[in-house]
Short mmCIF file of N, CA and C in Angstrom, two decimals:
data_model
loop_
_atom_site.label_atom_id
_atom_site.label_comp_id
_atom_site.label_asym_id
_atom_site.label_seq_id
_atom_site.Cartn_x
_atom_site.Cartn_y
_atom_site.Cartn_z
N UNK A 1 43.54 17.00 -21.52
CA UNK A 1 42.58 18.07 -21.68
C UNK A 1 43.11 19.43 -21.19
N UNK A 2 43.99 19.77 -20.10
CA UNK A 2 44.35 20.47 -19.54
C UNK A 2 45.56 21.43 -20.35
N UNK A 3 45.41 23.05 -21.37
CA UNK A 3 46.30 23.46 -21.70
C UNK A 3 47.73 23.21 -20.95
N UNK A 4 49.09 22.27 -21.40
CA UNK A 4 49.98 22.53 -21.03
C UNK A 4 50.35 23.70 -20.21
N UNK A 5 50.94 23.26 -19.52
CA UNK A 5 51.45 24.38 -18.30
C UNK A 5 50.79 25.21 -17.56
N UNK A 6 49.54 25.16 -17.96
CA UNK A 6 48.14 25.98 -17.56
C UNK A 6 48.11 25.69 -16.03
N UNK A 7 47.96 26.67 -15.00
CA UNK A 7 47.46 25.88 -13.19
C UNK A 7 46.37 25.69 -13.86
N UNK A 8 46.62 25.08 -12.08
CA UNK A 8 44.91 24.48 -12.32
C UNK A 8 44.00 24.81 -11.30
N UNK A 9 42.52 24.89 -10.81
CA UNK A 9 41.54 25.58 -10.37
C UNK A 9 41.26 24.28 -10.08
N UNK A 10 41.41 24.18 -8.22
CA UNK A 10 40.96 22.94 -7.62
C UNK A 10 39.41 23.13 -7.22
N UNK A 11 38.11 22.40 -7.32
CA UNK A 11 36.67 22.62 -7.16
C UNK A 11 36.04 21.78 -6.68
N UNK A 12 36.09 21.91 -5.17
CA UNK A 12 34.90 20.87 -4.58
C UNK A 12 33.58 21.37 -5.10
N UNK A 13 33.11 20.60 -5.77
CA UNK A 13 31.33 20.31 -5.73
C UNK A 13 30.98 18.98 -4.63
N UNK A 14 30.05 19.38 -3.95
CA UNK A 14 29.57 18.26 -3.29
C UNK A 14 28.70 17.14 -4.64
N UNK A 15 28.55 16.08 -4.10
CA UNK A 15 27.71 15.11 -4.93
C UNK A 15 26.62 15.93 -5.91
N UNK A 16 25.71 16.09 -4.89
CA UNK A 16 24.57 16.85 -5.50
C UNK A 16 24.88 18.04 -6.92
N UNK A 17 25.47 18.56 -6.27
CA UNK A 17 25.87 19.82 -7.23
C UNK A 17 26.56 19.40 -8.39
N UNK A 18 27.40 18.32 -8.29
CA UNK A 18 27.77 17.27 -9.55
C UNK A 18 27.30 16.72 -10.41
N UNK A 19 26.01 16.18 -9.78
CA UNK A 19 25.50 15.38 -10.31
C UNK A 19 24.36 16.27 -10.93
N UNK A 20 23.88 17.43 -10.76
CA UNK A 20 23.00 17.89 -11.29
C UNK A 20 23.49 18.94 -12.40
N UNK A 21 24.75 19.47 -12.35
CA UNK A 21 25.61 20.01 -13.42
C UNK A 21 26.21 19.16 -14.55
N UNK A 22 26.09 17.65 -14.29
CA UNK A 22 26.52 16.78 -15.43
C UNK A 22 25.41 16.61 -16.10
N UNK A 23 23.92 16.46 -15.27
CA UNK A 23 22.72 16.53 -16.07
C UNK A 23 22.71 17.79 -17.05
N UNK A 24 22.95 18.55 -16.48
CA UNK A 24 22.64 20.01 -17.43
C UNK A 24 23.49 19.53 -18.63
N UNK A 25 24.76 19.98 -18.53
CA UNK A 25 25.48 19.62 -19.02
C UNK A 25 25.32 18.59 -20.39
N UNK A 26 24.81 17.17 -20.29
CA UNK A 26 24.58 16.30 -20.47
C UNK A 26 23.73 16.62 -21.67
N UNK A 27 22.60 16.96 -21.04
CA UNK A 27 21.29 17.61 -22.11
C UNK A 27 22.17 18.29 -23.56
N UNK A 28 22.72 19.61 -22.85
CA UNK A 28 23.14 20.53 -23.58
C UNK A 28 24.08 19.59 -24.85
N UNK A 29 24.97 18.95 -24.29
CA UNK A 29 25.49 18.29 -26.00
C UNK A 29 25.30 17.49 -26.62
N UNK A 30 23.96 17.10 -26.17
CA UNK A 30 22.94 16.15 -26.66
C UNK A 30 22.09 16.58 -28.00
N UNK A 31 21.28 17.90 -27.07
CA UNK A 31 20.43 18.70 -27.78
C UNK A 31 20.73 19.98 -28.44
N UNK A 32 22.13 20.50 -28.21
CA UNK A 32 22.18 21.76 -28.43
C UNK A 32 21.69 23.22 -27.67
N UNK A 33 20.51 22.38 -26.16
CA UNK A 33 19.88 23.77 -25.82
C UNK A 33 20.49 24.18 -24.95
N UNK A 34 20.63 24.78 -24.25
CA UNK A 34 20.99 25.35 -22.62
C UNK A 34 19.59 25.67 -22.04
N UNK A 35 19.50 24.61 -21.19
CA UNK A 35 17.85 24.73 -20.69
C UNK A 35 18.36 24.89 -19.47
N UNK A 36 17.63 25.64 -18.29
CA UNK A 36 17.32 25.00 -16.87
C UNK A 36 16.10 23.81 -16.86
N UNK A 37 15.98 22.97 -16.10
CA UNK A 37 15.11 22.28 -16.41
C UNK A 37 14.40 21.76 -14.91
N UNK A 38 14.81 22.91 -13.53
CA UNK A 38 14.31 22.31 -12.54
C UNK A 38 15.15 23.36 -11.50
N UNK A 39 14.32 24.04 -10.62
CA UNK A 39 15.17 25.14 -9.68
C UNK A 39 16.69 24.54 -8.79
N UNK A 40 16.67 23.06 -8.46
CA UNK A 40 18.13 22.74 -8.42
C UNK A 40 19.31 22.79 -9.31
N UNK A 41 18.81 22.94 -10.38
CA UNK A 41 19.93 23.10 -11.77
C UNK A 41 20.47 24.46 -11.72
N UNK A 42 19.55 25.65 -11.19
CA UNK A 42 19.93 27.11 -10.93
C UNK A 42 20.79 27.10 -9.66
N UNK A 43 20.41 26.25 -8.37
CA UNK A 43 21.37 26.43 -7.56
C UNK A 43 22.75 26.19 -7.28
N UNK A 44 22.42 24.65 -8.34
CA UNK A 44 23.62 24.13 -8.41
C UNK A 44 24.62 24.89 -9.62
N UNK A 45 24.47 25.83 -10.34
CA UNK A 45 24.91 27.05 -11.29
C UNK A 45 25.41 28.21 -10.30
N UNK A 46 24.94 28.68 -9.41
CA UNK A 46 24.88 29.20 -9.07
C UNK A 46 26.61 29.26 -8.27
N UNK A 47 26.08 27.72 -7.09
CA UNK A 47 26.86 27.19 -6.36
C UNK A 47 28.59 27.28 -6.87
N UNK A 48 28.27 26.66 -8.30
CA UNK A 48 29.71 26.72 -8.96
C UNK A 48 30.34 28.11 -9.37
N UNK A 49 29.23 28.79 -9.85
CA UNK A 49 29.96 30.18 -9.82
C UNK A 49 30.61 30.81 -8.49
N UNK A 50 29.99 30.37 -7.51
CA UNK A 50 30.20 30.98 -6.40
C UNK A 50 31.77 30.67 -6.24
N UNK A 51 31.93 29.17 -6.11
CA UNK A 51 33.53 28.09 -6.08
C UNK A 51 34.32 28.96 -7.08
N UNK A 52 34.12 29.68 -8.30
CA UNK A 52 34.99 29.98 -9.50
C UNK A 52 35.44 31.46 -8.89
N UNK A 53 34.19 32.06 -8.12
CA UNK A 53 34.72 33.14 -8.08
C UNK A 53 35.76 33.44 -6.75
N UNK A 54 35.39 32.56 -5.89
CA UNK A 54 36.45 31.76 -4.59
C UNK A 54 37.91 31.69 -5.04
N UNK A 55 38.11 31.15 -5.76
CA UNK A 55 39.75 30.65 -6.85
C UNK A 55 39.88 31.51 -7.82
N UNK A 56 39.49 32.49 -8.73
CA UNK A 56 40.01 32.98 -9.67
C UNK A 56 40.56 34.20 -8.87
N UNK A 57 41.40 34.30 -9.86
CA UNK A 57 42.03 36.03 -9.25
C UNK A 57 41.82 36.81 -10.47
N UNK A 58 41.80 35.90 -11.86
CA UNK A 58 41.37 37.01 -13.08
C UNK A 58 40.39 37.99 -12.72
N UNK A 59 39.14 37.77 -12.66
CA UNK A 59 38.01 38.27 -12.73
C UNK A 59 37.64 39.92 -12.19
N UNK A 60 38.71 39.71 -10.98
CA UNK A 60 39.04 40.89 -10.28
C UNK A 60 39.89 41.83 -10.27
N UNK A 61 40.75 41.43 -11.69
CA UNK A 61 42.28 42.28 -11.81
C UNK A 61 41.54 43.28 -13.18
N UNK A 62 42.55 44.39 -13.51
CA UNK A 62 42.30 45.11 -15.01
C UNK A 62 42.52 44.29 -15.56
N UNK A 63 42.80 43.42 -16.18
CA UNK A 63 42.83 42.31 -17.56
C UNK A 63 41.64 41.39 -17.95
N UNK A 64 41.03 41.84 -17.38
CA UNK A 64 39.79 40.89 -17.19
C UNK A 64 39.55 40.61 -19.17
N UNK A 65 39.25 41.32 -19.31
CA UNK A 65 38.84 41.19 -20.78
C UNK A 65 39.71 40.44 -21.53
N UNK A 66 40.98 41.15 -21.65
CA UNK A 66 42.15 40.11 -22.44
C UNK A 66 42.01 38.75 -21.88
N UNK A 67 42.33 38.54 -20.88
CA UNK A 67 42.78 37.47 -19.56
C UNK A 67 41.42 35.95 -20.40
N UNK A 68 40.41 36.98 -20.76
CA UNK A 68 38.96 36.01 -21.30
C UNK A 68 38.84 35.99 -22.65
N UNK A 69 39.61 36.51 -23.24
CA UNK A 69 39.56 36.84 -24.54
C UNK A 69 40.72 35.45 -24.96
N UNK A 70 41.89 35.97 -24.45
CA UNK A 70 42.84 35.07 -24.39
C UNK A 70 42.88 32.81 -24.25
N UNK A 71 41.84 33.07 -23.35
CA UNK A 71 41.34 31.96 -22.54
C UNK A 71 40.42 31.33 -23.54
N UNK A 72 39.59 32.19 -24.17
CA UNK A 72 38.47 31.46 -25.00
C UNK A 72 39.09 31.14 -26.00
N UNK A 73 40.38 31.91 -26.57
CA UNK A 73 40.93 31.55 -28.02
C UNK A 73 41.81 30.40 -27.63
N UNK A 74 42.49 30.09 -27.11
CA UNK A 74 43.53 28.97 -26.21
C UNK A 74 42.43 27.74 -26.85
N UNK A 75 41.22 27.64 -25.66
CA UNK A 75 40.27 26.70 -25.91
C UNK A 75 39.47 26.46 -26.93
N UNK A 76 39.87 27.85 -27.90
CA UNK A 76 38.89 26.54 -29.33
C UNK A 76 39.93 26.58 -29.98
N UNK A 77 41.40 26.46 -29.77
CA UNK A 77 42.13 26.48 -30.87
C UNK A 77 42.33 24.73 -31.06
N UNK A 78 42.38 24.47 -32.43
CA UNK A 78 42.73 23.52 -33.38
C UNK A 78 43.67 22.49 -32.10
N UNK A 79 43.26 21.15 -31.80
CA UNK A 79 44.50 20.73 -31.15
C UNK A 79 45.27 20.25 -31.61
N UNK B 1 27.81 25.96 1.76
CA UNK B 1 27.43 25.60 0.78
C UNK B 1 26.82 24.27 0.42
N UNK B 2 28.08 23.12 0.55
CA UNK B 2 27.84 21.71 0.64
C UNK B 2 26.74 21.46 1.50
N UNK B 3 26.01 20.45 0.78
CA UNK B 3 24.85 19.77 1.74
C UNK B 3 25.81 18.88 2.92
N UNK B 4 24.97 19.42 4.29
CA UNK B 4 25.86 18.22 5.17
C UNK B 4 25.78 17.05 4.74
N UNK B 5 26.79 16.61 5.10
CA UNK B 5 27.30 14.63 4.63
C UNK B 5 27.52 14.47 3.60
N UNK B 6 27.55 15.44 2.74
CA UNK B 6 27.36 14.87 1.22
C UNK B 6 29.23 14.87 0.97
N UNK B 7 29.27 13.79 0.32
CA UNK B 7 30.89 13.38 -0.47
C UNK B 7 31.09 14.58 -1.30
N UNK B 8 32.66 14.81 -1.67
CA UNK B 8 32.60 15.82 -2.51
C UNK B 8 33.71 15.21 -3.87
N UNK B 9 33.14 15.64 -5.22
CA UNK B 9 34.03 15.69 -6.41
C UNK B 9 34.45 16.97 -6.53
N UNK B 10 36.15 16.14 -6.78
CA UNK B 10 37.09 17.34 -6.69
C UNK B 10 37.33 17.04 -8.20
N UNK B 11 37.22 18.55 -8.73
CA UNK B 11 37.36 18.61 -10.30
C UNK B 11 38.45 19.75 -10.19
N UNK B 12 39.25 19.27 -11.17
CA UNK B 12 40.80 20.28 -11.51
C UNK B 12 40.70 20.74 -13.18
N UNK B 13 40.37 21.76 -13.04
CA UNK B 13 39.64 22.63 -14.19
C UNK B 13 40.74 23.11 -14.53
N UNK B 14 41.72 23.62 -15.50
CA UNK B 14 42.75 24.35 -15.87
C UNK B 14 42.15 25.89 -15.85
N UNK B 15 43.04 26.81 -15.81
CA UNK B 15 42.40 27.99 -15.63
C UNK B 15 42.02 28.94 -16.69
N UNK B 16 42.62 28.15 -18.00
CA UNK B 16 41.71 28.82 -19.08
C UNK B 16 39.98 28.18 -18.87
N UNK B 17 39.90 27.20 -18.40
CA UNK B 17 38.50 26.76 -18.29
C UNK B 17 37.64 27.23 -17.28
N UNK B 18 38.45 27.72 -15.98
CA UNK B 18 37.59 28.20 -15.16
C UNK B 18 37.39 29.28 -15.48
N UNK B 19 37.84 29.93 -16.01
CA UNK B 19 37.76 31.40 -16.13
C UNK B 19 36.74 31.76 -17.39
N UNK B 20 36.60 30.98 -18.34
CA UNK B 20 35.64 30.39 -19.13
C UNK B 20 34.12 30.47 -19.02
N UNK B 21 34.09 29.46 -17.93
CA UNK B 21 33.14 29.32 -17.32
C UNK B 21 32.46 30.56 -16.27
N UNK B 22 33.80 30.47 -15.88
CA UNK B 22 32.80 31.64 -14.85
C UNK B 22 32.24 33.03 -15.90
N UNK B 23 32.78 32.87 -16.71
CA UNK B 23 32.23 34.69 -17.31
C UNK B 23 30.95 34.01 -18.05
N UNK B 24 30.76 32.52 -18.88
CA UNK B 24 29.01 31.92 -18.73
C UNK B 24 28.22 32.16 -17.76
N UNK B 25 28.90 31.73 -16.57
CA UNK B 25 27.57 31.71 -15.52
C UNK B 25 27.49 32.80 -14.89
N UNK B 26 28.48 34.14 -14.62
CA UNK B 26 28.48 35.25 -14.73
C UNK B 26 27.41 35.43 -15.49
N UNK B 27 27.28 35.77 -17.13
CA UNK B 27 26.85 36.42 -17.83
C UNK B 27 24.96 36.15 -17.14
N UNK B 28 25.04 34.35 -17.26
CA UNK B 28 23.55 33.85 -16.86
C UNK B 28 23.03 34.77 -15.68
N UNK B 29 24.11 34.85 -14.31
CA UNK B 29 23.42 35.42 -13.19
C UNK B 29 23.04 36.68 -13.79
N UNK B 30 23.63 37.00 -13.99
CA UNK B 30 23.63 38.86 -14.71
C UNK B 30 21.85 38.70 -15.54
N UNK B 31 21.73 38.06 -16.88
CA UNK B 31 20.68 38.12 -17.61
C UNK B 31 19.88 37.21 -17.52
N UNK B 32 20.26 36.19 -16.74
CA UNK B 32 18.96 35.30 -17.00
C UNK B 32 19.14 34.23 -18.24
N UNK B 33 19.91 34.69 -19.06
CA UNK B 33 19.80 33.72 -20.09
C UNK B 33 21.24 33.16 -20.55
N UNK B 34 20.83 31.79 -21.05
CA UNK B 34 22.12 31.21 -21.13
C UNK B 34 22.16 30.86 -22.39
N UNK B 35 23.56 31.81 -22.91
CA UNK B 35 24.44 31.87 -24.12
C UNK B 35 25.07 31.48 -24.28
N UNK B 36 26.08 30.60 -25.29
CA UNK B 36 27.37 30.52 -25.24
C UNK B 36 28.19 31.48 -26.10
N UNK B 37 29.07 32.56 -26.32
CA UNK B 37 29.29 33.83 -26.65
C UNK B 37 30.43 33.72 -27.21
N UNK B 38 30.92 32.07 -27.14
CA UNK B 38 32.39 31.45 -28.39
C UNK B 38 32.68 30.38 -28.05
N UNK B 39 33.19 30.11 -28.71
CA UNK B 39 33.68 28.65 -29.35
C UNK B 39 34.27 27.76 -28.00
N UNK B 40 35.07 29.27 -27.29
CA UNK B 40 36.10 28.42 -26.39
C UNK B 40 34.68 27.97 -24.99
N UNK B 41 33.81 28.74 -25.09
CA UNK B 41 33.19 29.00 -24.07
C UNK B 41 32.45 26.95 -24.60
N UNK B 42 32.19 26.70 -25.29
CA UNK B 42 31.73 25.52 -25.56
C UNK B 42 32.45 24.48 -25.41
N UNK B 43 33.72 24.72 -25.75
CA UNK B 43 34.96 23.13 -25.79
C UNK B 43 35.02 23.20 -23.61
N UNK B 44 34.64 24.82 -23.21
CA UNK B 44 34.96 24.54 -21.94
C UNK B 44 33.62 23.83 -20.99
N UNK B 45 32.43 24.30 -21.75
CA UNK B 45 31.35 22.83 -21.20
C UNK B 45 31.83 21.57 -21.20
N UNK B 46 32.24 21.15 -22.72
CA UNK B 46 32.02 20.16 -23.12
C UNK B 46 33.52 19.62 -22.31
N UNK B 47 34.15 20.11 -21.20
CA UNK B 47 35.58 19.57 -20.51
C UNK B 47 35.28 18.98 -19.53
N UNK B 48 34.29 20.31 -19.03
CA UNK B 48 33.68 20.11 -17.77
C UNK B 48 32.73 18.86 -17.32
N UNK B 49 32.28 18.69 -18.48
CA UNK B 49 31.50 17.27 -18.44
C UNK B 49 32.22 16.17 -18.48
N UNK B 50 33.08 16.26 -19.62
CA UNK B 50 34.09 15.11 -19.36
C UNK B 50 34.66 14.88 -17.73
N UNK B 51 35.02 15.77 -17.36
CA UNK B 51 35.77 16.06 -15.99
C UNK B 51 34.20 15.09 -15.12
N UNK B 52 33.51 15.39 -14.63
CA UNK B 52 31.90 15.13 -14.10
C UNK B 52 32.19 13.95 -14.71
N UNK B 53 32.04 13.00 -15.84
CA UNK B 53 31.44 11.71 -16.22
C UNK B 53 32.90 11.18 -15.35
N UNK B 54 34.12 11.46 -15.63
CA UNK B 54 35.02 10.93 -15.01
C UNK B 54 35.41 10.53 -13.44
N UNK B 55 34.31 11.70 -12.77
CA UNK B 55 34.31 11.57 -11.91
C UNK B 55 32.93 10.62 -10.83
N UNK B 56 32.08 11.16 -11.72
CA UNK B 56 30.79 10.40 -10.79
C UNK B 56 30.57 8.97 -11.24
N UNK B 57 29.99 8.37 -10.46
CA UNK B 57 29.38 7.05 -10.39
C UNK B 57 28.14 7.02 -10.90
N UNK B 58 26.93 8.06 -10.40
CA UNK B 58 25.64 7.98 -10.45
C UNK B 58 25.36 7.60 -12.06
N UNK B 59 25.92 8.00 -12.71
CA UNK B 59 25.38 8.39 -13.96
C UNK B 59 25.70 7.33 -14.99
N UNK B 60 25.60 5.91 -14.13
CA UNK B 60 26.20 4.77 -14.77
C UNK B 60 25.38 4.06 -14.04
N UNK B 61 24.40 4.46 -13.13
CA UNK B 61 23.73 3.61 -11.91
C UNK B 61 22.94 3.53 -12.46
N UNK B 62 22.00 2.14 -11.99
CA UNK B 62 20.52 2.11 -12.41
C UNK B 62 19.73 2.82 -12.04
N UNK B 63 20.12 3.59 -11.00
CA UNK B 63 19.20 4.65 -10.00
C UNK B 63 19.40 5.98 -10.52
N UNK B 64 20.06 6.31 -11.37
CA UNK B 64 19.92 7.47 -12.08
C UNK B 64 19.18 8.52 -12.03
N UNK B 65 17.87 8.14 -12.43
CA UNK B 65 16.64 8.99 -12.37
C UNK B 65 16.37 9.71 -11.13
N UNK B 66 16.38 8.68 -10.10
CA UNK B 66 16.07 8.69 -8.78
C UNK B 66 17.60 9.57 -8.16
N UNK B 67 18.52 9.56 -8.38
CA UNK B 67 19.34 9.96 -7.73
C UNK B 67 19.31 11.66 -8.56
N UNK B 68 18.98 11.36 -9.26
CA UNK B 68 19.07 12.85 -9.72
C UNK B 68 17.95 13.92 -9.37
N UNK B 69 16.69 13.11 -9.34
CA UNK B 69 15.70 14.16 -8.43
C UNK B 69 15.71 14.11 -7.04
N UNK B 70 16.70 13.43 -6.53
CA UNK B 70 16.64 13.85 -5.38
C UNK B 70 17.74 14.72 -4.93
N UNK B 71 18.41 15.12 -5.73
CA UNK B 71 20.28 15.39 -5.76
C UNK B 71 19.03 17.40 -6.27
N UNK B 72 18.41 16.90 -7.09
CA UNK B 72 17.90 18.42 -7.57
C UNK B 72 16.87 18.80 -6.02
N UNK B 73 15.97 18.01 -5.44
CA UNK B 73 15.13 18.44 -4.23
C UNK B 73 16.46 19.13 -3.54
N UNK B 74 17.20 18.33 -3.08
CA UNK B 74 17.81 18.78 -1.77
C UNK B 74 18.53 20.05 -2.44
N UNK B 75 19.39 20.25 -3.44
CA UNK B 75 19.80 21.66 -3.80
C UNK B 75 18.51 22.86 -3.66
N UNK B 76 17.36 21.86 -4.10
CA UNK B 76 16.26 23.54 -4.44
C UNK B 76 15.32 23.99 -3.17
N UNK B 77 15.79 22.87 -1.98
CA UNK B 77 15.41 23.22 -0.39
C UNK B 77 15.25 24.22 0.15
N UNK B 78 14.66 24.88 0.78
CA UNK B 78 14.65 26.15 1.65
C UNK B 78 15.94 26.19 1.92
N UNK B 79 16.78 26.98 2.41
CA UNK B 79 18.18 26.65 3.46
C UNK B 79 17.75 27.09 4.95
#
């Protein structure tokens, strides 16, 4: 799953926060929706953004745009 | 962050995916609403879950239900 040569972004989630992001998750490619479906599903969203923004260094550099632009085309390209 | 005691899943996200992600749940904190805004932004849910089913137990348990509203109480707790 992991683009070749790509690092990688190590992410503790505790249990909870796992387990309630696989629910979301779960729904979503089931149904197609992106629902919240319960104020722990926001925290635990929340929580992970918090972890992404902990480890990334993109987000904060001038490239931000390319850097995401780049990233999204990588990931839907044809495998 | 982590709830005390709670075990933690360590998920190794490549960094086209974290970076992915974070500009979703970015965008969500920002508006409130949750979009997916391309293609890549979707193959990188749909990783992340893989990553989560690979990792958890619960979601194979008979206790499922139960482990998941309580996994959502304790995230949506006062702190």
């Amino acid at each position: 799953m992991p683009t070749a040569g790509a690092r990688m972004t190590a992410l503790d989630l505790d249990d909870d926060e796992a387990l309630v992001i696989f629910e979301f998750l779960s729904r979503y490619q089931e149904s197609g929706q992106l629902t919240v479906a319960h104020p722990g599903e926001d925290r635990a969203l929340a929580n992970l953004l918090c972890l992404l923004e902990k480890q990334l260094v993109a987000p904060f550099g001038p490239d931000y745009d390319r850097a995401l632009a780049e990233a999204r085309q990588r990931l839907s390209a044809p495998e």
